[in-house]
Amino acid sequence: MSTNIHSLADVRSQNIGNGTRIWQFCVVFAEAQIGENCNICANVLIENDVVIGNNVTVKSGVQLWDGVRIEDNVFIGPNATFTNDLMPRSKVYPDQFLKTVIKAGASIGANATILPGVTVAEGAMVGAGAVVTRSVPPNAIVVGNPARITGYTNAKDSTGAKTQQQDVLRTPPYANSTSVNGVTVHKFPLIPDLRGSLTVGEFERHIPFSPKRYFMVFDVPSKETRGEHAHHACHQFLICVRGSCAVLADDGQSRTEITLDSPDKGIYLPPMTWGVQYKYSEDAVLLVFASHHYDGKDYIRNYTDFINITKEKSVTK
């Protein structure tokens, strides 16, 4: 297998992998690196300090400037715009251009703009026309200007109509399983009264552990995400006591999204569950019970590390 370079392309680099196709009117600088089985469509420019992985598609009208890193299996839509200098001036060059990284399996929609120095993490999806001003978390879907998270890829809604219909016939407290290992959604008794409503749950009965710590999250701008970590040992239970928010739970293989929108509803996150909270309403107050005292060493804050640890654990079982 060899490369296929169109006769009307200006390709100076020798660092191009087998099976890669480069179409007409492309310009590839001498030091650029392109992996195997890539498809570089017409009218693409690739500068010297650019590294492209394997199985990457770059559609027409894209310019990849010095400092851009594209990992394996990335899709870049037509006319997506990359930048490498926050304060550009004509004939004024920085000592080093900012690095922009598109991680493995991510997709960039048509006409999206990626500001310099950001990372679009693994599996993320940038919508067409989005303006990405800061790094995008793993598997997040972002749209708009500035780009904001609207969802997560492959996240199953565990509060569908079928489950809700079944729950009408059940008397709280009860719990529903989800597609994510060990994650359960709980419904507690709600007692309305002229004097005010009451909801109650018991630890080690309705909530499957005894807490040693709690914290509350509130006054969160709706564009912000919270959480974005897992724990080695700590169990968590989340209740949105006011307003609403969405909780993403991920065990490394399956992913689900739950909306917390009433004080008699909660979600249990066991150890080794990647959790993200977002879509906060303006009045949202999220109450979190934790089974352990705070220990920074118990946190897994990098999604790639989390995936690697879950794979190691599955092998040793």
Coordinates of C-alpha atoms in Angstrom, one line a residue:
M1 CA 0.0 0.0 0.0
S2 CA 1.3 3.5 -0.8
T3 CA 0.1 7.1 -0.6
N4 CA -2.1 8.6 -3.3
I5 CA -1.2 12.2 -4.0
H6 CA -3.0 14.2 -6.7
S7 CA -0.8 15.7 -9.4
L8 CA -2.2 19.2 -8.6
A9 CA -1.3 19.0 -4.9
D10 CA 1.9 20.7 -3.6
V11 CA 3.2 18.1 -1.1
R12 CA 6.7 18.7 0.3
S13 CA 6.6 16.3 3.2
Q14 CA 8.0 12.8 3.2
N15 CA 6.3 11.9 6.5
I16 CA 3.1 10.5 5.1
G17 CA 1.7 7.1 6.0
N18 CA 0.5 4.3 3.8
G19 CA -3.0 4.5 2.4
T20 CA -3.3 8.3 2.8
R21 CA -5.0 10.2 0.0
I22 CA -4.2 13.9 -0.7
W23 CA -6.4 15.6 -3.2
Q24 CA -5.9 18.5 -5.6
F25 CA -4.8 22.0 -4.6
C26 CA -3.6 20.9 -1.2
V27 CA -0.4 22.4 0.3
V28 CA 1.6 20.3 2.7
F29 CA 4.8 21.8 4.2
A30 CA 8.0 19.8 4.4
E31 CA 8.0 19.0 8.1
A32 CA 4.3 18.1 8.5
Q33 CA 3.5 14.6 9.7
I34 CA 0.5 12.7 8.4
G35 CA -0.4 9.1 9.5
E36 CA -1.9 6.2 7.7
N37 CA -5.2 5.9 5.9
C38 CA -6.0 9.6 6.1
N39 CA -8.2 11.5 3.6
I40 CA -7.0 15.0 3.0
C41 CA -9.6 16.7 0.7
A42 CA -9.1 19.4 -1.8
N43 CA -7.9 22.9 -0.8
V44 CA -6.3 22.0 2.5
L45 CA -3.2 23.6 3.9
I46 CA -1.0 21.9 6.4
E47 CA 2.0 23.8 7.9
N48 CA 5.3 22.4 9.3
D49 CA 4.6 21.9 13.0
V50 CA 1.4 19.8 12.5
V51 CA 1.0 16.2 13.5
I52 CA -1.9 14.2 12.1
G53 CA -2.6 10.6 13.4
N54 CA -4.1 7.6 11.5
N55 CA -7.6 7.3 9.9
V56 CA -8.2 11.1 10.0
T57 CA -10.5 12.9 7.6
V58 CA -9.9 16.6 6.8
K59 CA -12.5 18.0 4.5
S60 CA -12.0 20.8 2.0
G61 CA -11.1 24.3 2.9
V62 CA -9.3 23.6 6.2
Q63 CA -6.0 25.2 7.2
L64 CA -4.0 23.4 9.9
W65 CA -1.4 25.9 11.3
D66 CA 1.7 25.3 13.3
G67 CA 1.0 23.9 16.7
V68 CA -2.1 21.8 15.7
R69 CA -2.1 18.1 16.8
I70 CA -4.8 15.8 15.4
E71 CA -5.0 12.3 17.0
D72 CA -6.3 9.1 15.4
N73 CA -9.9 8.7 14.0
V74 CA -10.7 12.4 14.0
F75 CA -13.1 14.0 11.5
I76 CA -12.7 17.7 10.6
G77 CA -15.6 19.2 8.6
P78 CA -15.3 21.5 5.6
N79 CA -14.0 25.0 6.3
A80 CA -13.4 24.4 10.0
T81 CA -11.0 27.1 11.2
F82 CA -8.0 26.6 13.4
T83 CA -5.9 29.4 14.9
N84 CA -2.6 29.5 16.8
D85 CA -2.1 33.0 18.1
L86 CA -4.5 34.8 20.5
M87 CA -3.1 38.3 19.5
P88 CA -2.0 38.1 15.9
R89 CA -0.1 41.0 14.3
S90 CA 1.2 41.1 10.7
K91 CA 4.9 40.1 10.6
V92 CA 5.0 39.7 14.4
Y93 CA 5.7 36.1 15.4
P94 CA 5.6 34.5 18.9
D95 CA 8.5 32.5 20.2
Q96 CA 6.2 29.5 20.2
F97 CA 2.8 28.9 18.8
L98 CA 0.1 27.7 21.2
K99 CA -0.7 24.0 20.9
T100 CA -4.2 23.0 19.9
V101 CA -5.1 19.3 20.4
I102 CA -7.9 17.3 18.9
K103 CA -8.0 14.0 20.7
A104 CA -8.8 10.6 19.3
G105 CA -12.3 10.0 17.9
A106 CA -13.4 13.7 18.2
S107 CA -15.3 15.4 15.4
I108 CA -15.3 19.1 14.3
G109 CA -18.3 20.3 12.4
A110 CA -18.3 22.4 9.3
N111 CA -17.3 26.1 9.8
A112 CA -16.5 25.6 13.5
T113 CA -13.8 27.9 14.8
I114 CA -11.2 26.5 17.3
L115 CA -9.3 29.1 19.3
P116 CA -5.6 28.3 20.0
G117 CA -4.4 26.4 23.1
V118 CA -7.6 24.4 23.6
T119 CA -8.0 20.6 23.7
V120 CA -11.0 18.9 22.2
A121 CA -11.0 15.7 24.2
E122 CA -11.7 12.1 23.2
G123 CA -15.0 11.4 21.5
A124 CA -16.2 15.0 21.7
M125 CA -18.5 16.5 19.0
V126 CA -18.2 20.1 18.0
G127 CA -21.3 21.3 16.2
A128 CA -21.2 23.1 12.9
G129 CA -20.4 26.8 13.3
A130 CA -19.5 26.5 16.9
V131 CA -16.8 28.8 18.3
V132 CA -14.6 26.9 20.8
T133 CA -13.0 29.3 23.2
R134 CA -11.9 26.7 25.9
S135 CA -11.2 23.0 26.2
V136 CA -14.1 20.5 25.5
P137 CA -14.5 17.5 27.9
P138 CA -14.5 13.9 26.8
N139 CA -17.6 12.9 24.8
A140 CA -19.2 16.3 25.2
I141 CA -21.4 17.8 22.5
V142 CA -20.9 21.5 22.2
V143 CA -22.7 24.1 20.0
G144 CA -23.0 27.8 19.7
N145 CA -20.9 31.0 20.1
P146 CA -19.2 30.5 22.5
A147 CA -19.5 26.7 22.4
R148 CA -21.4 25.3 25.3
I149 CA -22.2 21.7 26.3
T150 CA -25.7 20.5 25.3
G151 CA -25.2 16.8 25.8
Y152 CA -22.9 13.8 25.7
T153 CA -22.4 11.3 22.9
N154 CA -24.0 7.9 23.4
A155 CA -25.6 8.9 26.7
K156 CA -28.8 6.9 27.2
D157 CA -31.7 8.6 28.9
S158 CA -32.7 6.3 31.9
T159 CA -35.8 8.3 32.6
G160 CA -37.8 7.3 29.5
A161 CA -41.5 7.1 29.1
K162 CA -41.6 3.4 29.8
T163 CA -39.9 3.7 33.1
Q164 CA -42.1 6.7 34.1
Q165 CA -45.2 4.7 33.3
Q166 CA -44.0 1.8 35.5
D167 CA -43.1 4.1 38.3
V168 CA -46.7 5.4 38.5
L169 CA -47.7 2.0 39.9
R170 CA -45.0 1.9 42.5
T171 CA -44.9 3.4 46.0
P172 CA -41.6 5.1 47.0
P173 CA -39.1 4.5 48.2
Y174 CA -37.7 2.5 45.3
A175 CA -34.7 2.5 43.0
N176 CA -34.3 1.9 39.2
S177 CA -31.1 0.4 37.7
T178 CA -29.5 2.1 34.7
S179 CA -27.3 1.0 31.8
V180 CA -24.2 2.1 33.8
N181 CA -22.8 -0.5 36.2
G182 CA -24.0 0.1 39.8
V183 CA -25.7 3.4 39.1
T184 CA -29.2 3.6 40.4
V185 CA -31.9 6.3 40.3
H186 CA -34.0 6.6 43.5
K187 CA -37.4 7.9 44.3
F188 CA -38.2 8.9 47.9
P189 CA -41.6 9.4 49.7
L190 CA -43.1 12.9 49.2
I191 CA -45.7 14.0 51.7
P192 CA -47.5 17.1 50.8
D193 CA -49.3 19.1 53.5
L194 CA -50.9 22.5 54.0
R195 CA -48.0 23.3 56.3
G196 CA -45.5 22.4 53.6
S197 CA -44.2 19.3 51.9
L198 CA -41.7 16.8 53.2
T199 CA -39.5 14.2 51.6
V200 CA -37.4 11.7 53.5
G201 CA -34.7 9.0 52.9
E202 CA -32.7 6.8 55.3
F203 CA -29.0 6.1 55.0
E204 CA -28.0 2.4 54.6
R205 CA -31.7 1.7 53.6
H206 CA -32.8 4.0 50.9
I207 CA -29.3 5.5 50.3
P208 CA -26.8 2.6 50.1
F209 CA -24.1 4.0 52.4
S210 CA -23.5 6.1 55.5
P211 CA -22.1 9.5 54.6
K212 CA -19.1 11.2 56.3
R213 CA -19.4 14.4 54.3
Y214 CA -21.8 16.5 52.3
F215 CA -21.5 19.5 50.1
M216 CA -23.9 21.7 48.1
V217 CA -23.4 23.3 44.7
F218 CA -25.4 26.4 43.8
D219 CA -25.3 29.7 41.9
V220 CA -23.8 27.8 38.9
P221 CA -24.1 29.6 35.5
S222 CA -26.0 27.2 33.2
K223 CA -23.1 27.1 30.8
E224 CA -20.8 25.6 33.4
T225 CA -20.1 21.9 34.1
R226 CA -19.2 20.5 37.5
G227 CA -17.8 17.2 38.6
E228 CA -15.9 15.8 35.7
H229 CA -14.1 13.2 37.8
A230 CA -14.4 9.7 39.4
H231 CA -13.4 8.3 42.8
H232 CA -11.3 5.2 43.6
A233 CA -13.3 4.5 46.8
C234 CA -15.8 7.2 47.6
H235 CA -19.6 6.6 47.0
Q236 CA -21.8 9.6 46.2
F237 CA -25.5 10.3 46.3
L238 CA -26.9 13.4 44.5
I239 CA -30.2 15.2 45.0
C240 CA -31.2 18.5 43.4
V241 CA -33.1 19.9 46.2
R242 CA -34.1 23.0 44.2
G243 CA -34.3 23.6 40.5
S244 CA -32.8 21.1 38.1
C245 CA -29.6 19.8 36.7
A246 CA -28.4 16.9 34.5
V247 CA -26.1 14.2 35.7
L248 CA -23.9 12.1 33.3
A249 CA -22.7 8.8 34.7
D250 CA -20.1 6.7 32.8
D251 CA -18.5 3.4 33.8
G252 CA -16.0 3.3 30.9
Q253 CA -18.2 1.2 28.7
S254 CA -21.8 2.6 29.1
R255 CA -23.0 6.1 29.6
T256 CA -26.3 7.5 30.9
E257 CA -27.8 10.9 31.5
I258 CA -30.3 11.6 34.3
T259 CA -32.2 14.7 35.0
L260 CA -32.6 15.6 38.7
D261 CA -35.6 18.0 38.9
S262 CA -37.3 17.3 42.3
P263 CA -36.2 16.9 45.9
D264 CA -37.6 13.4 46.1
K265 CA -35.3 12.1 43.4
G266 CA -31.7 11.1 43.6
I267 CA -28.9 9.2 41.9
Y268 CA -26.3 6.9 43.4
L269 CA -22.8 6.9 41.9
P270 CA -20.6 4.1 43.1
P271 CA -16.8 4.2 43.1
M272 CA -15.2 4.1 39.7
T273 CA -18.0 6.0 38.0
W274 CA -17.1 9.1 36.0
G275 CA -19.6 11.8 36.9
V276 CA -20.5 15.2 35.3
Q277 CA -23.2 17.6 36.3
Y278 CA -24.4 20.3 33.9
K279 CA -27.5 22.0 32.5
Y280 CA -28.1 23.7 35.9
S281 CA -31.2 25.9 36.1
E282 CA -30.6 29.4 37.6
D283 CA -32.1 28.3 40.9
A284 CA -30.5 24.9 41.1
V285 CA -29.2 23.7 44.5
L286 CA -27.4 20.3 44.3
L287 CA -26.9 18.4 47.5
V288 CA -24.2 15.7 47.5
F289 CA -23.6 13.1 50.2
A290 CA -20.1 11.3 50.2
S291 CA -19.1 8.2 52.0
H292 CA -15.6 9.4 52.7
H293 CA -13.9 12.4 54.1
Y294 CA -12.2 14.6 51.4
D295 CA -9.0 13.0 50.1
G296 CA -7.5 14.5 47.0
K297 CA -5.7 11.2 46.2
D298 CA -9.1 9.5 45.8
Y299 CA -10.0 11.6 42.8
I300 CA -9.4 10.6 39.2
R301 CA -9.6 13.9 37.3
N302 CA -8.4 12.8 33.8
Y303 CA -10.8 10.8 31.7
T304 CA -8.1 8.9 29.8
D305 CA -6.6 7.8 33.2
F306 CA -10.1 6.7 34.3
I307 CA -10.5 4.6 31.1
N308 CA -7.1 3.0 31.6
I309 CA -7.8 2.1 35.2
T310 CA -11.2 0.6 34.4
K311 CA -9.6 -1.6 31.7
E312 CA -6.9 -2.7 34.2
K313 CA -9.6 -3.6 36.7
S314 CA -11.6 -5.6 34.2
V315 CA -8.5 -7.6 33.2
T316 CA -7.7 -8.5 36.9
K317 CA -11.2 -9.6 37.7

